[in-house]
Coordinates of C-alpha atoms in Angstrom, one line a residue:
Chain A
M960 CA -4.9 -29.5 10.3
E961 CA -7.6 -27.0 10.9
R962 CA -6.5 -23.5 9.8
K963 CA -6.7 -20.8 12.3
E964 CA -5.6 -17.2 12.0
W965 CA -3.6 -15.5 14.6
P966 CA -5.8 -13.0 16.4
L967 CA -5.9 -9.3 15.4
W968 CA -4.4 -6.6 17.7
E969 CA -4.8 -2.9 17.4
V970 CA -1.5 -0.9 17.7
F971 CA -1.1 2.4 19.5
V972 CA 2.2 4.3 19.4
R973 CA 3.4 7.2 21.6
S974 CA 5.7 9.1 19.2
R975 CA 7.5 10.9 22.0
N976 CA 7.0 11.5 25.7
G977 CA 4.5 14.2 26.4
L978 CA 2.1 13.0 23.6
D979 CA -0.8 10.5 23.7
H980 CA -0.5 7.0 22.3
K981 CA -2.2 7.2 18.9
H982 CA -3.8 4.4 16.9
C983 CA -1.6 3.5 13.9
G984 CA -2.9 0.2 12.6
S985 CA -3.2 -3.5 13.4
V986 CA -1.2 -6.7 13.4
H987 CA -1.8 -10.4 13.7
A988 CA 0.0 -12.2 16.5
P989 CA -0.5 -15.3 18.6
D990 CA 0.0 -13.6 21.9
A991 CA 0.7 -10.2 23.5
K992 CA 4.4 -10.6 23.6
L993 CA 4.7 -11.3 19.9
A994 CA 2.1 -8.7 19.1
L995 CA 4.4 -6.1 20.7
Q996 CA 7.4 -7.5 18.7
V997 CA 5.5 -7.5 15.4
A998 CA 4.1 -4.0 16.1
R999 CA 7.6 -2.8 16.7
D1000 CA 8.8 -4.2 13.4
V1001 CA 5.9 -3.0 11.4
Y1002 CA 5.2 0.4 12.8
T1003 CA 8.5 1.8 14.3
R1004 CA 11.2 1.1 11.7
R1005 CA 12.1 4.8 11.7
Q1006 CA 12.0 5.9 15.3
E1007 CA 8.3 6.6 15.1
G1008 CA 7.7 5.7 18.7
V1009 CA 9.0 5.4 22.3
S1010 CA 6.2 3.3 23.6
I1011 CA 3.7 0.8 22.1
W1012 CA 0.4 -0.5 23.3
V1013 CA -1.3 -3.5 21.7
V1014 CA -4.9 -4.3 22.5
K1015 CA -6.7 -7.4 21.2
A1016 CA -9.2 -6.1 18.7
D1017 CA -11.9 -8.1 20.3
N1018 CA -11.5 -6.2 23.5
I1019 CA -12.3 -2.8 21.9
V1020 CA -15.8 -1.6 22.4
A1021 CA -16.8 1.0 19.8
S1022 CA -19.8 3.3 19.5
D1023 CA -22.3 2.4 16.9
P1024 CA -21.8 4.5 13.7
D1025 CA -25.6 4.6 13.3
A1026 CA -25.9 6.2 16.7
K1027 CA -23.8 9.2 15.6
P1028 CA -26.8 11.6 15.6
E1029 CA -28.0 10.8 19.1
L1030 CA -24.5 10.6 20.5
F1031 CA -22.9 13.7 19.0
D1032 CA -25.5 16.0 17.7
P1033 CA -26.7 17.2 21.1
A1034 CA -23.4 19.1 21.5
E1035 CA -24.0 21.0 18.3
D1036 CA -26.4 23.6 19.7
K1037 CA -24.6 24.1 23.0
I1038 CA -22.3 26.8 21.7
Y1039 CA -22.2 28.4 25.2
R1040 CA -19.8 25.7 26.2
H1041 CA -17.1 27.4 24.1
P1042 CA -15.2 30.5 25.3
T1043 CA -15.8 32.4 22.1
F1044 CA -19.6 32.5 22.9
Y1045 CA -18.9 35.2 25.4
Q1046 CA -18.3 38.8 24.1
L1047 CA -16.4 40.7 26.7
P1048 CA -15.3 44.4 26.7
E1049 CA -12.0 44.9 25.0
E1050 CA -10.5 46.6 28.1
V1051 CA -10.7 43.2 29.8
G1052 CA -7.9 42.0 27.6
H1053 CA -7.1 38.4 27.1
M1054 CA -9.2 36.2 29.3
Chain B
M1265 CA 5.5 0.1 -2.8
Y1266 CA 3.8 -0.7 -6.0
T1267 CA 0.3 -0.3 -7.3
Q1268 CA -1.0 -0.8 -10.8
A1269 CA -4.3 0.3 -12.0
L1270 CA -5.4 -3.1 -13.3
D1271 CA -9.0 -2.5 -14.0
I1272 CA -9.7 -6.2 -14.2
P1273 CA -13.1 -7.2 -13.0
Q1274 CA -12.8 -9.6 -10.1
Q1275 CA -14.3 -13.0 -10.8
N1276 CA -15.1 -13.8 -7.2
A1277 CA -15.1 -10.9 -4.8
D1278 CA -17.9 -11.9 -2.5
A1279 CA -17.1 -10.3 0.7
K1280 CA -19.6 -10.7 3.4
P1281 CA -21.8 -7.6 3.7
L1282 CA -22.0 -6.2 7.2
R1283 CA -25.2 -4.4 6.5
A1284 CA -26.4 -5.8 3.2
V1285 CA -29.4 -3.6 2.9
E1286 CA -29.0 -1.0 0.2
N1287 CA -30.8 1.7 2.0
A1288 CA -31.6 4.9 0.1
A1289 CA -31.1 7.2 3.1
Y1290 CA -27.7 5.6 3.8
Q1291 CA -26.8 5.9 0.2
A1292 CA -27.6 9.6 0.1
E1293 CA -25.6 10.2 3.2
F1294 CA -22.7 8.2 1.7
D1295 CA -22.8 10.1 -1.6
A1296 CA -22.9 13.5 0.1
K1297 CA -19.9 12.6 2.3
V1298 CA -17.9 11.4 -0.7
D1299 CA -18.9 14.3 -2.9
A1300 CA -17.8 16.7 -0.2
G1301 CA -14.3 15.1 -0.2
G1302 CA -15.0 13.5 3.2
F1303 CA -13.8 10.1 4.5
I1304 CA -15.7 6.9 4.9
E1305 CA -14.6 4.9 8.0
A1306 CA -14.6 1.2 8.5
K1307 CA -17.9 0.8 10.4
D1308 CA -19.8 3.4 8.3
W1309 CA -22.4 2.2 5.9
M1310 CA -21.1 1.8 2.4
P1311 CA -22.5 0.4 -0.9
E1312 CA -21.5 -3.2 -1.5
A1313 CA -19.9 -2.3 -4.8
Y1314 CA -17.7 0.3 -3.0
R1315 CA -16.7 -2.3 -0.5
K1316 CA -15.8 -4.9 -3.1
T1317 CA -13.9 -2.4 -5.2
L1318 CA -11.8 -1.4 -2.2
I1319 CA -11.2 -5.0 -1.1
R1320 CA -10.0 -5.8 -4.7
Q1321 CA -7.8 -2.7 -5.0
I1322 CA -6.3 -2.7 -1.5
S1323 CA -5.6 -6.4 -1.5
Q1324 CA -4.0 -6.3 -5.0
H1325 CA -2.0 -3.4 -3.7
A1326 CA -0.9 -5.5 -0.7
H1327 CA -0.1 -8.5 -2.8
S1328 CA 2.0 -6.4 -5.0
E1329 CA 4.1 -5.2 -2.0
I1330 CA 4.6 -8.7 -0.8
V1331 CA 5.4 -10.2 -4.2
G1332 CA 7.6 -7.2 -4.8
M1333 CA 9.9 -8.4 -2.1
L1334 CA 11.0 -11.3 -4.3
P1335 CA 12.8 -9.7 -7.3
E1336 CA 14.9 -7.5 -5.0
G1337 CA 15.3 -10.0 -2.3
N1338 CA 17.1 -12.0 -5.0
W1339 CA 20.0 -9.5 -4.7
I1340 CA 20.4 -9.2 -0.9
S1341 CA 23.0 -11.9 -0.7
R1342 CA 24.8 -10.5 -3.7
A1343 CA 24.9 -6.8 -2.9
P1344 CA 28.3 -5.4 -3.7
S1345 CA 29.0 -3.8 -0.3
L1346 CA 27.8 -4.0 3.3
K1347 CA 26.3 -0.5 2.9
R1348 CA 24.2 -1.5 -0.2
K1349 CA 23.2 -4.7 1.5
A1350 CA 21.9 -2.9 4.6
I1351 CA 20.0 -0.4 2.4
L1352 CA 18.5 -3.2 0.3
L1353 CA 17.5 -5.2 3.4
A1354 CA 15.8 -2.1 4.8
K1355 CA 14.0 -1.5 1.5
V1356 CA 12.7 -5.0 1.2
Q1357 CA 11.6 -5.0 4.8
D1358 CA 9.7 -1.8 4.1
E1359 CA 7.9 -3.5 1.2
G1360 CA 6.9 -6.3 3.6
G1361 CA 5.7 -3.6 6.1
H1362 CA 3.7 -1.8 3.3
G1363 CA 2.0 -5.1 2.5
L1364 CA 1.1 -5.5 6.2
Y1365 CA -0.4 -1.9 6.5
L1366 CA -2.5 -2.6 3.4
Y1367 CA -3.7 -6.1 4.5
A1368 CA -4.8 -4.5 7.8
A1369 CA -6.6 -1.8 5.8
A1370 CA -8.4 -4.4 3.7
E1371 CA -9.4 -6.4 6.7
T1372 CA -11.3 -3.5 8.1
L1373 CA -13.7 -4.1 5.2
G1374 CA -14.7 -7.5 6.6
V1375 CA -12.4 -9.9 4.8
S1376 CA -9.9 -12.1 6.6
R1377 CA -6.2 -12.2 6.1
D1378 CA -6.4 -15.9 5.2
E1379 CA -9.0 -15.2 2.5
L1380 CA -6.8 -12.6 1.0
M1381 CA -3.8 -14.9 1.0
D1382 CA -5.9 -17.7 -0.5
A1383 CA -7.0 -15.4 -3.3
L1384 CA -3.4 -14.5 -4.1
H1385 CA -2.1 -18.1 -4.0
S1386 CA -5.0 -19.5 -6.0
R1387 CA -4.5 -16.7 -8.6
K1388 CA -7.9 -15.2 -8.1
A1389 CA -6.3 -12.0 -7.1
K1390 CA -3.7 -10.2 -9.2
Y1391 CA -0.6 -8.3 -8.2
S1392 CA 1.3 -5.7 -10.2
S1393 CA 2.7 -7.3 -13.3
I1394 CA 5.9 -5.4 -13.0
F1395 CA 7.2 -8.1 -10.7
N1396 CA 6.9 -10.8 -13.3
Y1397 CA 10.1 -9.4 -14.9
P1398 CA 13.4 -10.8 -13.8
T1399 CA 16.2 -8.8 -12.1
L1400 CA 19.2 -9.8 -14.2
N1401 CA 21.9 -7.5 -12.9
W1402 CA 22.8 -5.4 -9.9
A1403 CA 21.7 -2.2 -11.8
D1404 CA 18.2 -3.7 -11.9
V1405 CA 18.0 -3.0 -8.1
G1406 CA 18.7 0.7 -8.8
V1407 CA 16.3 0.9 -11.7
I1408 CA 13.5 -0.7 -9.7
G1409 CA 14.0 2.0 -7.1
W1410 CA 14.2 4.8 -9.6
L1411 CA 11.6 3.9 -12.2
V1412 CA 9.3 1.3 -10.6
D1413 CA 9.1 2.9 -7.2
G1414 CA 9.0 6.3 -8.9
A1415 CA 6.0 5.2 -11.0
A1416 CA 4.4 3.8 -7.8
I1417 CA 4.8 7.1 -6.0
M1418 CA 3.0 8.9 -8.8
N1419 CA 0.2 6.4 -8.4
Q1420 CA 0.1 6.5 -4.6
I1421 CA 0.2 10.1 -3.7
P1422 CA -3.4 10.7 -4.8
L1423 CA -4.4 7.7 -2.8
C1424 CA -3.4 9.5 0.4
K1425 CA -6.6 11.5 -0.1
C1426 CA -8.8 8.7 -1.2
S1427 CA -12.3 8.5 0.3
Y1428 CA -11.7 5.4 2.5
G1429 CA -10.0 6.5 5.7
P1430 CA -8.0 3.3 6.6
Y1431 CA -6.6 3.1 3.0
A1432 CA -5.8 6.8 2.9
R1433 CA -4.0 6.6 6.3
A1434 CA -2.0 3.5 5.2
M1435 CA -1.0 5.3 2.0
I1436 CA 0.3 8.3 3.9
R1437 CA 2.6 6.0 5.9
V1438 CA 3.6 4.2 2.7
C1439 CA 4.4 7.4 0.8
K1440 CA 6.5 8.8 3.6
E1441 CA 8.8 5.7 3.3
E1442 CA 8.7 5.5 -0.5
S1443 CA 10.9 8.5 -1.1
F1444 CA 13.8 6.6 0.4
H1445 CA 13.2 3.8 -2.0
Q1446 CA 13.4 6.0 -5.1
R1447 CA 16.4 8.0 -3.9
Q1448 CA 18.5 5.0 -2.9
G1449 CA 17.9 3.5 -6.3
Y1450 CA 18.9 6.7 -8.1
D1451 CA 21.9 7.0 -5.8
L1452 CA 22.9 3.4 -6.6
L1453 CA 22.7 4.2 -10.4
L1454 CA 24.7 7.4 -10.1
T1455 CA 27.4 5.5 -8.4
M1456 CA 27.5 2.9 -11.1
M1457 CA 27.5 5.6 -13.8
R1458 CA 30.7 7.0 -12.3
G1459 CA 32.2 3.6 -12.6
T1460 CA 33.6 1.6 -15.5
P1461 CA 32.2 1.4 -19.0
E1462 CA 30.9 -2.1 -18.1
Q1463 CA 29.0 -0.7 -15.2
Q1464 CA 27.5 2.1 -17.3
E1465 CA 26.4 -0.6 -19.8
M1466 CA 24.7 -2.5 -17.0
V1467 CA 22.7 0.6 -16.0
Q1468 CA 21.7 1.3 -19.6
D1469 CA 20.7 -2.4 -20.1
A1470 CA 18.6 -2.3 -17.0
V1471 CA 16.9 1.0 -18.1
N1472 CA 16.2 -0.6 -21.5
R1473 CA 14.4 -3.5 -19.9
W1474 CA 12.5 -1.6 -17.2
W1475 CA 11.3 1.6 -19.0
W1476 CA 8.3 0.2 -20.8
P1477 CA 7.1 -2.1 -18.1
S1478 CA 7.3 0.9 -15.7
I1479 CA 5.1 3.2 -17.8
M1480 CA 2.7 0.3 -18.2
M1481 CA 2.3 0.3 -14.4
F1482 CA -0.2 3.1 -14.8
G1483 CA -2.6 0.7 -16.4
P1484 CA -4.6 0.9 -19.6
H1485 CA -5.4 4.1 -21.4
D1486 CA -8.3 6.1 -20.0
K1487 CA -10.4 5.3 -23.0
D1488 CA -10.0 1.6 -22.3
S1489 CA -10.6 1.8 -18.6
V1490 CA -13.7 0.1 -17.2
H1491 CA -13.8 1.2 -13.6
T1492 CA -15.3 4.7 -13.7
D1493 CA -16.9 4.1 -10.3
S1494 CA -13.5 4.5 -8.7
A1495 CA -13.4 8.1 -9.8
R1496 CA -16.9 8.9 -8.7
W1497 CA -16.2 7.4 -5.3
G1498 CA -13.1 9.3 -4.7
I1499 CA -10.9 6.2 -4.8
K1500 CA -9.1 7.2 -7.9
R1501 CA -8.6 10.9 -8.2
I1502 CA -6.3 11.2 -11.2
S1503 CA -6.6 9.2 -14.4
N1504 CA -4.1 6.6 -15.6
D1505 CA -3.0 8.7 -18.6
D1506 CA -2.5 11.9 -16.6
L1507 CA -0.4 10.1 -14.0
R1508 CA 1.6 8.4 -16.8
Q1509 CA 2.3 11.7 -18.5
K1510 CA 3.4 13.2 -15.2
F1511 CA 5.8 10.4 -14.6
V1512 CA 7.3 10.6 -18.1
D1513 CA 7.7 14.4 -17.8
A1514 CA 9.5 14.0 -14.4
T1515 CA 11.7 11.2 -15.5
V1516 CA 13.3 12.6 -18.7
K1517 CA 15.4 15.1 -16.8
Q1518 CA 16.5 12.5 -14.3
A1519 CA 17.6 10.3 -17.1
E1520 CA 19.7 13.1 -18.5
V1521 CA 21.4 13.8 -15.2
L1522 CA 22.1 10.1 -14.9
G1523 CA 23.5 10.0 -18.4
V1524 CA 21.2 7.2 -19.7
T1525 CA 19.0 7.0 -22.8
L1526 CA 15.3 6.1 -22.3
P1527 CA 14.6 3.5 -25.0
D1528 CA 11.9 5.4 -26.9
P1529 CA 12.9 7.1 -30.2
E1530 CA 9.6 9.0 -30.2
L1531 CA 10.2 10.6 -26.8
K1532 CA 10.4 14.3 -27.4
W1533 CA 9.2 17.6 -25.9
N1534 CA 6.0 18.9 -27.3
E1535 CA 6.0 22.7 -26.9
E1536 CA 2.3 23.0 -27.7
R1537 CA 1.1 20.4 -25.1
G1538 CA 3.8 21.4 -22.6
H1539 CA 4.5 17.7 -22.1
Y1540 CA 6.8 15.0 -23.5
D1541 CA 5.3 12.9 -26.3
F1542 CA 6.2 9.2 -26.1
G1543 CA 5.8 6.1 -28.3
A1544 CA 3.0 3.6 -28.4
I1545 CA 2.8 1.1 -25.5
D1546 CA 2.8 -2.6 -26.4
W1547 CA -0.5 -3.5 -24.6
E1548 CA -0.3 -7.0 -26.0
E1549 CA 2.8 -7.6 -23.8
F1550 CA 1.1 -6.0 -20.9
W1551 CA -2.0 -8.2 -21.0
N1552 CA 0.2 -11.2 -21.7
V1553 CA 2.1 -10.6 -18.4
V1554 CA -1.1 -9.7 -16.5
N1555 CA -2.7 -13.0 -17.7
G1556 CA 0.2 -15.1 -16.3
H1557 CA 2.5 -15.4 -19.3
G1558 CA 5.3 -13.1 -18.1
Q1559 CA 8.8 -14.5 -17.6
C1560 CA 8.5 -14.9 -13.9
N1561 CA 4.8 -15.4 -13.1
V1562 CA 5.1 -19.0 -12.3
D1563 CA 8.2 -18.6 -10.1
R1564 CA 7.0 -15.7 -8.2
L1565 CA 3.8 -17.4 -7.2
A1566 CA 5.5 -20.6 -6.5
E1567 CA 7.9 -18.8 -4.1
R1568 CA 5.0 -17.1 -2.3
V1569 CA 3.1 -20.3 -1.9
Q1570 CA 6.2 -22.1 -0.7
A1571 CA 7.0 -19.5 1.9
W1572 CA 3.4 -19.6 3.1
E1573 CA 3.2 -23.3 3.3
E1574 CA 6.7 -23.8 4.9
G1575 CA 5.8 -21.2 7.5
A1576 CA 2.6 -23.0 8.4
W1577 CA 4.1 -25.0 11.2
V1578 CA 5.6 -21.9 12.8
R1579 CA 2.2 -20.2 12.8
E1580 CA 0.5 -23.2 14.3
A1581 CA 3.2 -23.8 16.9
A1582 CA 3.1 -20.2 18.0
L1583 CA -0.7 -20.3 18.4
A1584 CA -0.5 -23.7 20.3
H1585 CA 2.1 -22.2 22.6
A1586 CA -0.1 -19.1 23.2
E1587 CA -3.1 -21.3 23.9
K1588 CA -1.2 -23.5 26.3
Q1589 CA 0.2 -20.4 28.2
A1590 CA -3.3 -18.9 28.5
A1591 CA -4.7 -22.2 29.7
R1592 CA -1.9 -22.5 32.3
E1593 CA -2.6 -18.9 33.5
N1594 CA -6.3 -19.6 33.8
A1595 CA -5.6 -22.8 35.7
G1596 CA -3.3 -21.0 38.1
R1597 CA -5.9 -18.3 38.6
A1598 CA -8.6 -20.9 39.3
A1599 CA -6.4 -22.7 41.9
A1600 CA -5.4 -19.5 43.7

């Protein structure tokens, strides 16, 4: 029989309510239901999470690492976007 | 979790390059990042030799976790109490989990899970030779936790800061869980040492058999080590001999507390060095086991292959079911 791997799923776990789901690794599983089951067994054996997302790895669109300069460098010289850019008189207090 | 600095050149590690071109500008950027202690991520450009070294090391590490389930799994059905059985089950499950974190990390380098499995099953890839020793009595389970996992922890902590992001993150997860493995082992041994003289003898017997293989886990002496690239690339941050010394220094006191003798007459404190001296390692035995002539090499691999092959129908059936469900859903959608 032709050998075929189970598809790859990326796993995101919310460690507790109030926090974002965070990527923690990947698993192989034939479908979404089993992907959740496997992710639970592999990534939450010690109460690491209260909610799991699994996303087929094929469905994730990532930015090109070679495009890092044009994507992210333009923000480098826009320091006026940060509050610390503005020097205010001390009497104003915390703002 | 278990790693061993094997330093064995891989015969056939031809992973498909994503961007095969060795570009000088990319190389310079890579070097600068690594030299500054930064991380390389999966889709970043990396030299092919770096990629191959990582695939070899991470997959050997993963294989060691998976094969490492066998010697201890041997004792699950014979654990002396329900408590110890539950602990051992959890530990062996962790080893499986560690293997999975690591396979996932290796796959980010462009190699498939099946290729990795094939390499293990066809003996192209190695795993830690420590698992080619048999677990003869219940105390072996404790000694594996204390010494084997203890040695593994020494090896693994520096890997949490290695230059390849997915490997480093997997190792952080592994190390967090590993402490439980070592402590449960030591706790098991303490319990036996408070028992009958026969139980105490079992512990000493297990220590006698596992001590030397454990300190061999750090791999050949630095002077005989061939993979200097790993240090330059920030994959290996502390040398084999330094890690081994650290392990010996830490273990002597633990052996005292336990009340066992480490089987090395030359083991003694060296005031001048500020470390324990220890006897010569039998490298002939080490290479013998690495090269497939240990007591359990054949059995371990046979068990792995058997588990993989006997599980094939499950993997195929699950996939067929998933495909059928998806087709049904699509048909339903088309009809609606």
